[in-house]
Amino acid sequence: GQNIDQPTEMTATEGAIVQINCTYQTSGFNGLFWYQQHAGEAPTFLSYNVLDGLEEKGRFSSFLSRSKGYSYLLLKELQMKDSASYLCAVSDSNYQLIWGAGTKLIIKP
Amino acid sequence: NAGVTQTPKFRVLKTGQSMTLLCAQDMNHEYMYWYRQDPGMGLRLIHYSVGEGTTAKGEVPDGYNVSRLKKQNFLLGLESAAPSQTSVYFCASTASGEVETQYFGPGTRLLVL
């Protein structure tokens, strides 16, 4: 079957760095997405990786290793507004997105 | 440019009642999707459409029907609501079926008593 695993919840301190991991097993791979979802709101796109390596976008970076079925989202200089759930999703062989359950990130002052 | 909109935002139904959720997008996107999101689970695809007049089943289609009569609209119907259909429903759209960012509507919270 297809499976996306990510931690349920993480806590970090304002101004610090946090890494959210995602492992996947899917039928085919056409890229990995990270979305941010604030409580009660819709998911919004953060990043996309299709090749191995690190993609940097401001305070957020995303890494992919296809051979290991592994990705992480790195958030630097954490701000209180970064408190949200972070969703990992993989585009499978049919270009359908398979979603992880999300990681709830709690930022403490 | 409103993006993706959903109607209604919140609804309470009694078991056995029917309703239709409306999704509209103004980005001229070909592909549209209906997901449900439940606590502790990832988004699950209910139905999707690759263009006007076409629909297909996703991962959890039972108990739902859809229609795409116009390119900009995608309707999700519940013919006989059940408590198991209590969820948050998200509509999304994308420009094509290949690797493209999906844009989400604000969601519809449905409670079935």
mmCIF file of C-alpha atoms in Angstrom, chain B residues 12-91:
data_model
loop_
_atom_site.group_PDB
_atom_site.id
_atom_site.type_symbol
_atom_site.label_atom_id
_atom_site.label_comp_id
_atom_site.label_asym_id
_atom_site.label_seq_id
_atom_site.Cartn_x
_atom_site.Cartn_y
_atom_site.Cartn_z
ATOM 1 C CA VAL B 12 -25.571 20.564 10.146
ATOM 2 C CA LEU B 13 -27.556 17.662 8.731
ATOM 3 C CA LYS B 14 -29.667 14.918 10.208
ATOM 4 C CA THR B 15 -28.962 11.332 9.235
ATOM 5 C CA GLY B 16 -30.641 10.541 5.931
ATOM 6 C CA GLN B 17 -30.829 14.116 4.684
ATOM 7 C CA SER B 18 -29.236 15.146 1.413
ATOM 8 C CA MET B 19 -27.176 18.149 0.443
ATOM 9 C CA THR B 20 -24.865 19.526 -2.230
ATOM 10 C CA LEU B 21 -21.556 21.261 -1.678
ATOM 11 C CA LEU B 22 -20.516 23.739 -4.345
ATOM 12 C CA CYS B 23 -16.964 24.495 -5.400
ATOM 13 C CA ALA B 24 -16.122 27.248 -7.852
ATOM 14 C CA GLN B 25 -12.781 28.369 -9.295
ATOM 15 C CA ASP B 26 -11.944 31.321 -11.511
ATOM 16 C CA MET B 27 -8.438 30.275 -12.550
ATOM 17 C CA ASN B 28 -9.543 28.303 -15.636
ATOM 18 C CA HIS B 29 -8.101 25.132 -14.106
ATOM 19 C CA GLU B 30 -8.773 21.821 -15.801
ATOM 20 C CA TYR B 31 -8.532 19.540 -12.796
ATOM 21 C CA MET B 32 -10.707 19.752 -9.688
ATOM 22 C CA TYR B 33 -10.764 17.597 -6.565
ATOM 23 C CA TRP B 34 -12.901 16.915 -3.518
ATOM 24 C CA TYR B 35 -11.115 15.832 -0.323
ATOM 25 C CA ARG B 36 -12.241 15.119 3.191
ATOM 26 C CA GLN B 37 -10.054 15.791 6.200
ATOM 27 C CA ASP B 38 -10.550 13.978 9.482
ATOM 28 C CA PRO B 39 -8.545 14.302 12.725
ATOM 29 C CA GLY B 40 -5.389 12.199 12.736
ATOM 30 C CA MET B 41 -5.679 11.356 9.056
ATOM 31 C CA GLY B 42 -4.326 12.808 5.881
ATOM 32 C CA LEU B 43 -6.498 14.415 3.257
ATOM 33 C CA ARG B 44 -8.394 11.682 1.435
ATOM 34 C CA LEU B 45 -9.529 12.052 -2.151
ATOM 35 C CA ILE B 46 -13.262 11.469 -2.679
ATOM 36 C CA HIS B 47 -13.735 12.232 -6.381
ATOM 37 C CA TYR B 48 -11.941 14.263 -8.975
ATOM 38 C CA SER B 49 -12.509 15.667 -12.442
ATOM 39 C CA VAL B 50 -10.068 16.068 -15.313
ATOM 40 C CA GLY B 51 -12.325 18.386 -17.270
ATOM 41 C CA GLU B 52 -15.869 19.564 -17.935
ATOM 42 C CA GLY B 53 -18.274 16.642 -18.133
ATOM 43 C CA THR B 54 -15.859 14.057 -16.685
ATOM 44 C CA THR B 55 -15.511 12.689 -13.160
ATOM 45 C CA ALA B 56 -13.629 9.812 -11.537
ATOM 46 C CA LYS B 57 -13.549 8.044 -8.180
ATOM 47 C CA GLY B 58 -10.847 8.669 -5.650
ATOM 48 C CA GLU B 59 -9.863 6.770 -2.538
ATOM 49 C CA VAL B 60 -13.149 7.112 -0.579
ATOM 50 C CA PRO B 61 -16.034 7.645 -3.061
ATOM 51 C CA ASP B 62 -18.793 5.645 -1.361
ATOM 52 C CA GLY B 63 -21.787 7.708 -0.277
ATOM 53 C CA TYR B 64 -20.870 10.658 -2.509
ATOM 54 C CA ASN B 65 -21.649 11.726 -6.060
ATOM 55 C CA VAL B 66 -20.177 14.553 -8.116
ATOM 56 C CA SER B 67 -20.886 16.526 -11.248
ATOM 57 C CA ARG B 68 -18.832 18.901 -13.403
ATOM 58 C CA LEU B 69 -21.301 20.479 -15.796
ATOM 59 C CA LYS B 70 -19.264 23.661 -16.121
ATOM 60 C CA LYS B 71 -15.487 23.939 -16.108
ATOM 61 C CA GLN B 72 -15.465 26.358 -13.209
ATOM 62 C CA ASN B 73 -17.819 24.386 -10.921
ATOM 63 C CA PHE B 74 -17.504 21.022 -9.187
ATOM 64 C CA LEU B 75 -20.422 19.803 -7.072
ATOM 65 C CA LEU B 76 -20.274 17.181 -4.332
ATOM 66 C CA GLY B 77 -23.544 15.513 -3.357
ATOM 67 C CA LEU B 78 -24.514 13.459 -0.340
ATOM 68 C CA GLU B 79 -27.733 11.596 -1.118
ATOM 69 C CA SER B 80 -28.328 10.168 2.359
ATOM 70 C CA ALA B 81 -26.001 11.613 4.962
ATOM 71 C CA ALA B 82 -24.494 9.393 7.660
ATOM 72 C CA PRO B 83 -22.653 10.358 10.875
ATOM 73 C CA SER B 84 -19.463 8.879 9.347
ATOM 74 C CA GLN B 85 -19.576 11.705 6.815
ATOM 75 C CA THR B 86 -19.015 14.302 9.521
ATOM 76 C CA SER B 87 -15.816 15.932 8.318
ATOM 77 C CA VAL B 88 -14.216 18.996 6.804
ATOM 78 C CA TYR B 89 -14.496 18.971 3.028
ATOM 79 C CA PHE B 90 -11.953 20.750 0.867
ATOM 80 C CA CYS B 91 -12.151 21.434 -2.811
#
